[in-house]
Short mmCIF file of C-alpha atoms in Angstrom, two decimals:
data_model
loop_
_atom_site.label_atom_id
_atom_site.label_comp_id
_atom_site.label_asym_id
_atom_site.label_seq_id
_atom_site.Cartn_x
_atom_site.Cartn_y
_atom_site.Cartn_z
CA UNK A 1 0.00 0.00 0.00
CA UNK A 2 1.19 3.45 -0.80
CA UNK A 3 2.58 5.40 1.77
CA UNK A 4 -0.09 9.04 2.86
CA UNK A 5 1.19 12.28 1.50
CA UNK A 6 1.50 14.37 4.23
CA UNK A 7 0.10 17.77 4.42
CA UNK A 8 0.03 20.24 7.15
CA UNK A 9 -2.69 22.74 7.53
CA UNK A 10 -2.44 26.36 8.96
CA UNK A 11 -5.83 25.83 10.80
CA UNK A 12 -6.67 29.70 11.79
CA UNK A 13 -9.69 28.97 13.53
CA UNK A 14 -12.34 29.93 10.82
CA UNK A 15 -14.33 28.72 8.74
CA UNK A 16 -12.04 28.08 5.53
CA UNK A 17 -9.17 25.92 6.92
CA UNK A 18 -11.54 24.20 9.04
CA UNK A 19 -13.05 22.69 5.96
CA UNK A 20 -9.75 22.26 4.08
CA UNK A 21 -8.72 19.97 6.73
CA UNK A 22 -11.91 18.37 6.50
CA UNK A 23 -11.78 17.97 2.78
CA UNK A 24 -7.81 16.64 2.65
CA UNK A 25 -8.57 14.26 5.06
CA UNK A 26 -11.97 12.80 3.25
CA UNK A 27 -9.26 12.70 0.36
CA UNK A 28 -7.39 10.72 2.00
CA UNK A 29 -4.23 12.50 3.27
CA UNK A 30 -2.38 12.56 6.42
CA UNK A 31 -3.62 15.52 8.15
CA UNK A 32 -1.89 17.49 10.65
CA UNK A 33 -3.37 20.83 12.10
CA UNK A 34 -0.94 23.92 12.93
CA UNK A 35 -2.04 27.18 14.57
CA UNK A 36 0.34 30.12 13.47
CA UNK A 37 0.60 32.64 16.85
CA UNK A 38 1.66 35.80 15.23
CA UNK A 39 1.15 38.29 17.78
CA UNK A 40 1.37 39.11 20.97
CA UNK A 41 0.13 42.77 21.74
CA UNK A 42 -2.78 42.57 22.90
CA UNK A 43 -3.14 46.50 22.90
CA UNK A 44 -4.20 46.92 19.63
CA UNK A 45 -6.11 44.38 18.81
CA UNK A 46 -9.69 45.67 18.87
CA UNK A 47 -11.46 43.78 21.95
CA UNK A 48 -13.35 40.54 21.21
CA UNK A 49 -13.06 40.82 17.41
CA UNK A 50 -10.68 37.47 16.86
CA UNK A 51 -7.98 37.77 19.32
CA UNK A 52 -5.85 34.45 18.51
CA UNK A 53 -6.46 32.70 22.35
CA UNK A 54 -10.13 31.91 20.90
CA UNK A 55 -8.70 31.70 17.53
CA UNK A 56 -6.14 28.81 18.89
CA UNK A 57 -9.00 27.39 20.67
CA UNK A 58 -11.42 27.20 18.03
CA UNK A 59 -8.51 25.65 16.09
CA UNK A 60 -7.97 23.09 18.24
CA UNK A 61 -11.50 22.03 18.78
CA UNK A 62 -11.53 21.53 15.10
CA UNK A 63 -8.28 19.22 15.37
CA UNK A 64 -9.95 17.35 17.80
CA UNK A 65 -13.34 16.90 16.19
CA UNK A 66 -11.30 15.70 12.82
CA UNK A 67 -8.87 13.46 14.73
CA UNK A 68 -6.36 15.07 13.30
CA UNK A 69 -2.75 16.01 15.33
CA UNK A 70 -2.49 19.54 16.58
CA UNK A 71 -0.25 21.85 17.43
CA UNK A 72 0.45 25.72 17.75
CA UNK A 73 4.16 27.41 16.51
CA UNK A 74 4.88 30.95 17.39
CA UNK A 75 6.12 32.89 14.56
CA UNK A 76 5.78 36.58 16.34
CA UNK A 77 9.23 37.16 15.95
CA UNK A 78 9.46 36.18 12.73
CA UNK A 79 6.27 38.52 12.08
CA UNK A 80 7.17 41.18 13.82
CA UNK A 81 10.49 41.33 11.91
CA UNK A 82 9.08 40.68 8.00
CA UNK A 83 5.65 42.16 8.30
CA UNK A 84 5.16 44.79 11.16
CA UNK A 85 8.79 46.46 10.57
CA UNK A 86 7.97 45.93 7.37
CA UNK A 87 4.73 47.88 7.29
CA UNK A 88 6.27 51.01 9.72
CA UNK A 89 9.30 51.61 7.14
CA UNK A 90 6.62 51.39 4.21
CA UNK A 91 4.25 54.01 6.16
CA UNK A 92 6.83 56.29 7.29
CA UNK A 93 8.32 56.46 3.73
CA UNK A 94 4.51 57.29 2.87
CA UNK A 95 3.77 54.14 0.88
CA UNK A 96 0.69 51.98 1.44
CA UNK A 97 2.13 48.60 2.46
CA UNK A 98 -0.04 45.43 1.64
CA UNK A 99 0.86 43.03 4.79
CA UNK A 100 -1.55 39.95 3.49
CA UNK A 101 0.60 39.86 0.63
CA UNK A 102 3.77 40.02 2.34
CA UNK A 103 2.16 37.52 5.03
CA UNK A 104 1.75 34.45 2.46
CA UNK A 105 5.05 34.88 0.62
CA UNK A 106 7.38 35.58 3.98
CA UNK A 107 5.30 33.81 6.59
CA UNK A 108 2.62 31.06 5.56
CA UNK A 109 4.97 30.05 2.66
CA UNK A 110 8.36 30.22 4.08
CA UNK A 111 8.23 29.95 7.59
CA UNK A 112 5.35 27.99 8.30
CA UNK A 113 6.49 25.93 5.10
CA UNK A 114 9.87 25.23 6.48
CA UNK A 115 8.46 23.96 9.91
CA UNK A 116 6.00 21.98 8.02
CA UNK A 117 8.67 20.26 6.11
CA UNK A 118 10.64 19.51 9.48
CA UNK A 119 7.68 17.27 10.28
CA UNK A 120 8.19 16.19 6.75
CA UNK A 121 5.55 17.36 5.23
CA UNK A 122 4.73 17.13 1.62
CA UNK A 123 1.87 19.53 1.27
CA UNK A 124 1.03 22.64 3.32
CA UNK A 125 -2.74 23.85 2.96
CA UNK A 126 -4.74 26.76 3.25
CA UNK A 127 -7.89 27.94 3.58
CA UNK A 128 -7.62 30.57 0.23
CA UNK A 129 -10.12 30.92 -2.11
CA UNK A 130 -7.61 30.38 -5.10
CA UNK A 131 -6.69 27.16 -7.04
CA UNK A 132 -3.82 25.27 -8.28
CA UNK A 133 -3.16 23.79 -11.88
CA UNK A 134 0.18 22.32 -13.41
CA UNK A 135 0.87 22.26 -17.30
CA UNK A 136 3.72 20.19 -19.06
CA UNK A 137 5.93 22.12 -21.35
CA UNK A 138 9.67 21.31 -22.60
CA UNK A 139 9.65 18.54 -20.00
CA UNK A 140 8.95 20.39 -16.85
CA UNK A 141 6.17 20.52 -14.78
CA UNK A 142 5.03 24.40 -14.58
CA UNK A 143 2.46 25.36 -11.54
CA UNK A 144 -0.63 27.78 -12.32
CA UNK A 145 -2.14 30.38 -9.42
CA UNK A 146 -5.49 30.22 -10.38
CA UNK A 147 -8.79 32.57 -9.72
CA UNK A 148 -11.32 31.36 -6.54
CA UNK A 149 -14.58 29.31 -8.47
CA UNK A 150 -16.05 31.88 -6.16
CA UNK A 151 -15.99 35.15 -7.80
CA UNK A 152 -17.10 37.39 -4.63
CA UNK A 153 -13.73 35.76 -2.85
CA UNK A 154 -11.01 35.00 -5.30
CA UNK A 155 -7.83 35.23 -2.71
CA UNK A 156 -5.43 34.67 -5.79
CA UNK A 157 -4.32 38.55 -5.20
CA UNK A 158 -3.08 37.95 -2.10
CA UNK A 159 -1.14 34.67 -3.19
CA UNK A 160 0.97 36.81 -6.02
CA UNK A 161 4.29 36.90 -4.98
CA UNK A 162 4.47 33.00 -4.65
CA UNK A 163 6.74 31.04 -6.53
CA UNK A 164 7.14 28.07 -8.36
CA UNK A 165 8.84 26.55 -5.55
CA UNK A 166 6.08 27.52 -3.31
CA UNK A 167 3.40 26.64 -5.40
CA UNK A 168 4.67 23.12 -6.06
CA UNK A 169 4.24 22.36 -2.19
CA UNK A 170 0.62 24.19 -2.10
CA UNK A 171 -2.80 22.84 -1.81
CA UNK A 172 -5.95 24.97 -1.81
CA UNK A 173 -8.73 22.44 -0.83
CA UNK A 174 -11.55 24.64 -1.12
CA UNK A 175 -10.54 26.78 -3.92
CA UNK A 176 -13.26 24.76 -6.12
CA UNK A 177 -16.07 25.67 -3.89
CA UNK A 178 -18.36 28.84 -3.36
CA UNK A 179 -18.16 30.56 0.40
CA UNK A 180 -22.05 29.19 0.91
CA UNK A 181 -20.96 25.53 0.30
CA UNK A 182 -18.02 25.60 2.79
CA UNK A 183 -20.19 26.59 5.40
CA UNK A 184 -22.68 24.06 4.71
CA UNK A 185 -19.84 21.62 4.66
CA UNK A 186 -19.07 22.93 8.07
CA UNK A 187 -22.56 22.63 9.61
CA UNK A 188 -23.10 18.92 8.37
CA UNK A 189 -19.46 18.05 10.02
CA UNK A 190 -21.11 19.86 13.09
CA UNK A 191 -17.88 22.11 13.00
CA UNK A 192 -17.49 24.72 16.09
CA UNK A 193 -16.71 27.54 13.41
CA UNK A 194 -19.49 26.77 10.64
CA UNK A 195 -21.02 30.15 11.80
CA UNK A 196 -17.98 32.06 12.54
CA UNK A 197 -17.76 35.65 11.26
CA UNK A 198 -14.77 36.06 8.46
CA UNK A 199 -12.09 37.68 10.22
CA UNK A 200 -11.23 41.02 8.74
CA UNK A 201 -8.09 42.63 9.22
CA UNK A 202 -4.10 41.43 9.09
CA UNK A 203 -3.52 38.08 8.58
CA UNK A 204 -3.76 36.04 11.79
CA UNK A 205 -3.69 39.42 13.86
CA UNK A 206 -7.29 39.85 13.43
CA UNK A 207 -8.61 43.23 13.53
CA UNK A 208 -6.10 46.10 14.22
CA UNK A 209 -6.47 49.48 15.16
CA UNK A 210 -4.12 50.10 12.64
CA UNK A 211 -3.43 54.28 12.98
CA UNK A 212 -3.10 53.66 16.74
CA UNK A 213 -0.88 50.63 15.82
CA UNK A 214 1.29 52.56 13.67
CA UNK A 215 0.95 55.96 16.19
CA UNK A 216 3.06 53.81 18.59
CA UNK A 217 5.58 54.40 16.34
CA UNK A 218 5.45 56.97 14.17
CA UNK A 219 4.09 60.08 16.21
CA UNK A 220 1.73 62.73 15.28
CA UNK A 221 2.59 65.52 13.41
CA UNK A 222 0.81 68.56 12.29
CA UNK A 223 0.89 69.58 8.69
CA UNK A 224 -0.76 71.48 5.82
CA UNK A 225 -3.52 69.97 3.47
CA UNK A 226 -3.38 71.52 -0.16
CA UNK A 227 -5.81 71.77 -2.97
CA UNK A 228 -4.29 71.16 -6.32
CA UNK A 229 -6.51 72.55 -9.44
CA UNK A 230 -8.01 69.80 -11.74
CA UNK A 231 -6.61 72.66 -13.99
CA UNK A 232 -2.90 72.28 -12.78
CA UNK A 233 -0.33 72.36 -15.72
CA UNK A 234 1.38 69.43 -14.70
CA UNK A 235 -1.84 67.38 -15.89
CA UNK A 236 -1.75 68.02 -19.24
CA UNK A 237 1.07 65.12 -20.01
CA UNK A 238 -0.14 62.66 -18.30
CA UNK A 239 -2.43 61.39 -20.93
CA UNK A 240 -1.47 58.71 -23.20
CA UNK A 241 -1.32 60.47 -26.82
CA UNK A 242 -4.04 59.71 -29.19
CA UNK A 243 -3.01 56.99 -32.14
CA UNK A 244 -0.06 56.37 -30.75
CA UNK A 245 1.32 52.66 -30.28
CA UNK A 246 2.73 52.14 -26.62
CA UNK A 247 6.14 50.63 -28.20
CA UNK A 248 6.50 53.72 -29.36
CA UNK A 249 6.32 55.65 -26.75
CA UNK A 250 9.71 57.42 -25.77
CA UNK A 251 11.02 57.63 -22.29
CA UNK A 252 9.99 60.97 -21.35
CA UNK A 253 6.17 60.38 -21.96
CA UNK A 254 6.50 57.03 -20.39
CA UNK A 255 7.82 58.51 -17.00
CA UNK A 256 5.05 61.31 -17.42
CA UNK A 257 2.45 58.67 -17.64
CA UNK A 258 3.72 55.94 -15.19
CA UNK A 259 5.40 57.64 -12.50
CA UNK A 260 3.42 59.52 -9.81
CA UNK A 261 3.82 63.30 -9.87
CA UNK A 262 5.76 65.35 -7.80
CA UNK A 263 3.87 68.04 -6.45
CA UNK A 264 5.36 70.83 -4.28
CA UNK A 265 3.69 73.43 -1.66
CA UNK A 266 3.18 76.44 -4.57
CA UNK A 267 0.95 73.70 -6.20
CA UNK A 268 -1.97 74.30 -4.30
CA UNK A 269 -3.82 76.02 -1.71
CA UNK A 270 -4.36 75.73 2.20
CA UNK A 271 -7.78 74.00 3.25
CA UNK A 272 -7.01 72.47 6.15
CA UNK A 273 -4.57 70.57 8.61
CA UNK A 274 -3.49 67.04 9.47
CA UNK A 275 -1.80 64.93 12.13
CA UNK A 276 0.56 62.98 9.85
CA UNK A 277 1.22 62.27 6.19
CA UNK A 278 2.24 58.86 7.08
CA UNK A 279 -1.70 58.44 7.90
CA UNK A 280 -3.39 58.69 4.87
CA UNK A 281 -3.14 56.77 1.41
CA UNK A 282 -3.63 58.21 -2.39
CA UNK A 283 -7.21 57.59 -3.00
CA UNK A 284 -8.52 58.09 0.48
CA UNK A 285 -11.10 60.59 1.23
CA UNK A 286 -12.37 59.32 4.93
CA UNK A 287 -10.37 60.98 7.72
CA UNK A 288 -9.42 64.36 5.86
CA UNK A 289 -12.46 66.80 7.74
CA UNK A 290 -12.57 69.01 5.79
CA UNK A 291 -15.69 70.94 5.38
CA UNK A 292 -17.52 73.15 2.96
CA UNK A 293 -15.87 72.35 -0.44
CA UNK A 294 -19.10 71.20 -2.31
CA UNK A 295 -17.54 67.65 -3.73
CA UNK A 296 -15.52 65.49 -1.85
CA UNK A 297 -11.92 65.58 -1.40
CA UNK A 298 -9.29 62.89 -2.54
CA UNK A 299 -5.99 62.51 -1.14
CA UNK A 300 -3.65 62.44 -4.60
CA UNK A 301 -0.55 62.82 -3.25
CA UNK A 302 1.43 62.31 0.52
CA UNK A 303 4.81 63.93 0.98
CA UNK A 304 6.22 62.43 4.44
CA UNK A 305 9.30 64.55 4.36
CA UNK A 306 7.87 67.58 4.33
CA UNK A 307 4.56 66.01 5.86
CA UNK A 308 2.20 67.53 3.63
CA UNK A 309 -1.29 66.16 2.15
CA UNK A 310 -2.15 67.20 -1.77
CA UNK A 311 -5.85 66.54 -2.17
CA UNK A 312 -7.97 67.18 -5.68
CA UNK A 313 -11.95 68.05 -5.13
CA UNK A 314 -14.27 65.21 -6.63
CA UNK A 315 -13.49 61.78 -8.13
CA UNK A 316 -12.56 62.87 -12.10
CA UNK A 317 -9.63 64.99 -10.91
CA UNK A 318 -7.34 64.39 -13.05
CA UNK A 319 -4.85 64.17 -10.08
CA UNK A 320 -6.98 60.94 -9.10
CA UNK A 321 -6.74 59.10 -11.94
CA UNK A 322 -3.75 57.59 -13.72
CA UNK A 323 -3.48 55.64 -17.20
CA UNK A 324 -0.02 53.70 -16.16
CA UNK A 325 2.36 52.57 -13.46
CA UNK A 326 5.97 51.49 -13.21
CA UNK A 327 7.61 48.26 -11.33
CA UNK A 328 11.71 48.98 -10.69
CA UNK A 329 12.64 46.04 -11.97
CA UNK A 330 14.29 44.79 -8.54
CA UNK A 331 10.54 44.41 -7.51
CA UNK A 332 9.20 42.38 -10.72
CA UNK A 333 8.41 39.02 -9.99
CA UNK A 334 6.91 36.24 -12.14
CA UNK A 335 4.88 33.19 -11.07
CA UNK A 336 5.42 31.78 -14.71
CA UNK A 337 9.36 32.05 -15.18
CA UNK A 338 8.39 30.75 -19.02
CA UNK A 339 6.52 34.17 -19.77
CA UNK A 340 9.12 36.39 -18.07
CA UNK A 341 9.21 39.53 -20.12
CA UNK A 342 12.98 40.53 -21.90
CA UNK A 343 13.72 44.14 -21.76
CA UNK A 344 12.42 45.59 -25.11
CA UNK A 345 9.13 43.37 -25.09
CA UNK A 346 5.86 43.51 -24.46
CA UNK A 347 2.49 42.23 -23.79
CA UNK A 348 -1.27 42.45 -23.23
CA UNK A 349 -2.79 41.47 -19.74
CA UNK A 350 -5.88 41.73 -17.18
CA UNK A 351 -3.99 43.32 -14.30
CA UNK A 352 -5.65 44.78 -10.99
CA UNK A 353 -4.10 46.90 -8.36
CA UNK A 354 -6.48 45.95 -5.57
CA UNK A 355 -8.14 42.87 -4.00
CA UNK A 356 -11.89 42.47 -5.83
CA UNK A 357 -10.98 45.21 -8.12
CA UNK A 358 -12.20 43.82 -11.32
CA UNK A 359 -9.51 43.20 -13.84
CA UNK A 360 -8.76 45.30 -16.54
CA UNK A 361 -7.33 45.10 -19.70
CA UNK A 362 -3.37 46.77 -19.89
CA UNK A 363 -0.16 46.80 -21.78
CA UNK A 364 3.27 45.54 -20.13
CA UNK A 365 6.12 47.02 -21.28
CA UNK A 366 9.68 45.97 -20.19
CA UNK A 367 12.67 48.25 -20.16
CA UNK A 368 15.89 47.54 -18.16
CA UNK A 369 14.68 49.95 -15.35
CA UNK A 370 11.60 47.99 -14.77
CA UNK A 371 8.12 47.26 -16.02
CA UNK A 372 5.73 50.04 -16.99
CA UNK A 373 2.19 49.15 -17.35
CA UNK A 374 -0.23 51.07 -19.08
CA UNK A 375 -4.20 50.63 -18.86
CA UNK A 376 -6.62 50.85 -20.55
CA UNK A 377 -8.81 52.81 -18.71
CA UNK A 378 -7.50 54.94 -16.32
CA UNK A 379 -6.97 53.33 -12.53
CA UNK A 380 -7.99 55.12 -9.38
CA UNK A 381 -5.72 55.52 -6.45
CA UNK A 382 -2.69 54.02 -7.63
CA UNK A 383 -0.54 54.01 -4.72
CA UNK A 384 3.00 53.65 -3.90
CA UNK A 385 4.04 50.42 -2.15
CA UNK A 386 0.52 48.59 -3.52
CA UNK A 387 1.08 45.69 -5.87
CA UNK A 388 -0.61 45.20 -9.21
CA UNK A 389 -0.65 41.78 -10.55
CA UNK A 390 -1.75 40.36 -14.23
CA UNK A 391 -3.65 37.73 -15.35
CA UNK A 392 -4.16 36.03 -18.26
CA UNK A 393 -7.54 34.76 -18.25
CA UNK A 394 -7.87 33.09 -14.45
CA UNK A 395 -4.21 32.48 -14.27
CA UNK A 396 -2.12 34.97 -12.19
CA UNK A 397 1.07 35.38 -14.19
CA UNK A 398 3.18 38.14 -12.21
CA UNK A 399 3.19 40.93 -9.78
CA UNK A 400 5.12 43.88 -8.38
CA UNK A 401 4.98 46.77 -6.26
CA UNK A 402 4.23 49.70 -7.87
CA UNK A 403 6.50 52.45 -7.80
#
């Protein structure tokens, strides 16, 4: 008789990993349960909303239920080190970080991957709404990230900085499956978390107060919010060119396109005050309070050096709104290797820049600086430190962080 493979489940105490255990052992694996401990400070976590004791609990009752081995591994330092310092240096250089991103590639698919392999594991599982497929070609076997069969929770985003090498040890058990059918799962198994909420927030953290998080930190500051003109000079290159083909493109309307604009304080007028740059994101409009101006205002632009927020008034300014992006090419990273793009070529993808942002179609274009990507149809909010990934068809191909 064949030996089990072995797989190892991060078992988070919800609903989604609880059934992926379920399902790998009906599939006949050999199932052991893991509980990642990421965290210790309590002090931000908002009270009640998922702190990891009940989390660990719920996890464990789950184990049991399944006769399944469990145990719990404490990767806070590890955490703390990769994702939270991580997400400080991003803030305080006034980029949005994306910590579930980060999370899968540093922690559930290196860390936790390398522990599972110590109890020699074959498999690690997860709970993500994303699937796996594998094509033949020149010989070698090539791994596919593929789209959630559940449209209103494809997870495949969050999974786009995995490799091949990390893929090939991946299983997503209930990446074929629509939310409502995992929980029914869950109540026939008679599951303690078939009813539990989906936890929002960092990965494994739970919900964070995240500005009083980061306040700790990186202290308050007073500064000036300024208006910028949707008549500004500075707009009128940032269109792509009419009848023009990208390739042909030169570098100077490239960068005017793709890069983010550099505004300074003569660029726009006073409306109001803040208490830190490093607080607020391009594309944000919550938070700002600031009255009287008729439309809304839009953060377009965060200058943490000299801690000063540029804002636009409504959702067409032109300030909002951007028709490319650029990826230094240090940051570009393919899940195919095969379709790696050589400086001087291009292609046609779906890309997104956001979790459930629909995809839309753009044009990759690789230079020996890096990757510029131009859409389509102009993207709101492009910010700094975000990653945009492309697709072809439900296949995640690459990612990077966007400049």
């Amino acid at each position: 008789m064949e030996n089990k493979k072995r797989v190892v489940v991060g078992l988070s105490g919800g609903v989604d990993s609880s059934v992926s255990a379920y399902l790998l052992k009906e599939a006949g694996y050999e199932v052991i349960g893991m509980f990642m401990k990421n965290w210790h400070d309590e002090s931000v976590t908002i009270s009640n909303e998922c702190p990891w004791m009940e989390d660990s609990t719920d996890a464990m009752l789950v184990a049991e239920k399944l006769g399944i081995p469990f145990q719990a591994i404490d990767l806070s330092e590890d955490y703390r080190e990769r994702i939270v310092d991580y997400m400080f240096s991003e803030y305080k250089a006034g980029r949005t970080p994306n910590p579930d991103i980060l999370c899968n590639r540093e922690i559930k698919f290196d860390i936790f991957l390398k522990a599972a392999q110590k109890l020699k594991a074959d498999f690690v599982a997860t709970g993500h709404y994303c699937q796996k497929g594998q094509i033949q070609k020149d010989g070698k076997t090539i791994y596919q990230l593929l789209a959630g069969a559940d449209p209103n929770k494809d997870q495949s985003y969050f999974l786009c900085q995995l490799n091949q090498e990390q893929l090939s040890k991946a299983l997503f058990p209930i990446g074929h499956l629509q939310k409502s059918e995992v929980r029914k799962i869950a109540k026939e198994q008679d599951l303690v978390t078939a009813d539990k909420k989906d936890s929002q927030g960092l990965c494994f953290i739970g919900k964070v107060r995240l500005p009083e998080f980061l306040q700790q930190q990186l202290k308050p500051k007073k500064g000036e919010i300024l208006m910028v003109e949707s008549s500004h000079s500075s707009y009128q290159n940032i269109q792509i060119p009419a009848g023009i083909a990208f390739d042909d493109l030169d570098e100077k309307e490239l960068s005017n396109i793709c890069l983010p604009l550099q505004y300074g304080p003569s660029d726009g007028k006073k409306v109001g005050e803040h208490n830190g740059a490093h607080y607020f994101t391009v594309g944000q409009r919550k938070g700002l309070q600031v009255g009287g101006t008729g439309k809304p205002l839009f953060v377009i632009s965060t200058n943490t050096k000299d801690n000063v927020i540029y804002t636009g008034l409504g959702e067409d300014h032109p300030g909002l709104n951007r028709f490319g992006l650029f990826v230094p090419s240090e940051e570009v990273h393919w899940i195919r290797e095969d379709l790696r793009l050589k400086p001087g070529e291009s292609a046609t993808y779906k890309t997104r820049i956001r979790y459930r942002q629909p995809l839309t179609g753009a044009t990759l274009l690789m230079k020996k600086e890096g990757l510029y990507v131009l859409f389509d149809q102009a993207q709101r909010g492009i910010a700094s430190g975000q990653f945009v990934a492309w697709y072809q068809n439900e296949e995640a191909i690459g990612s990077g962080v966007i400049f």
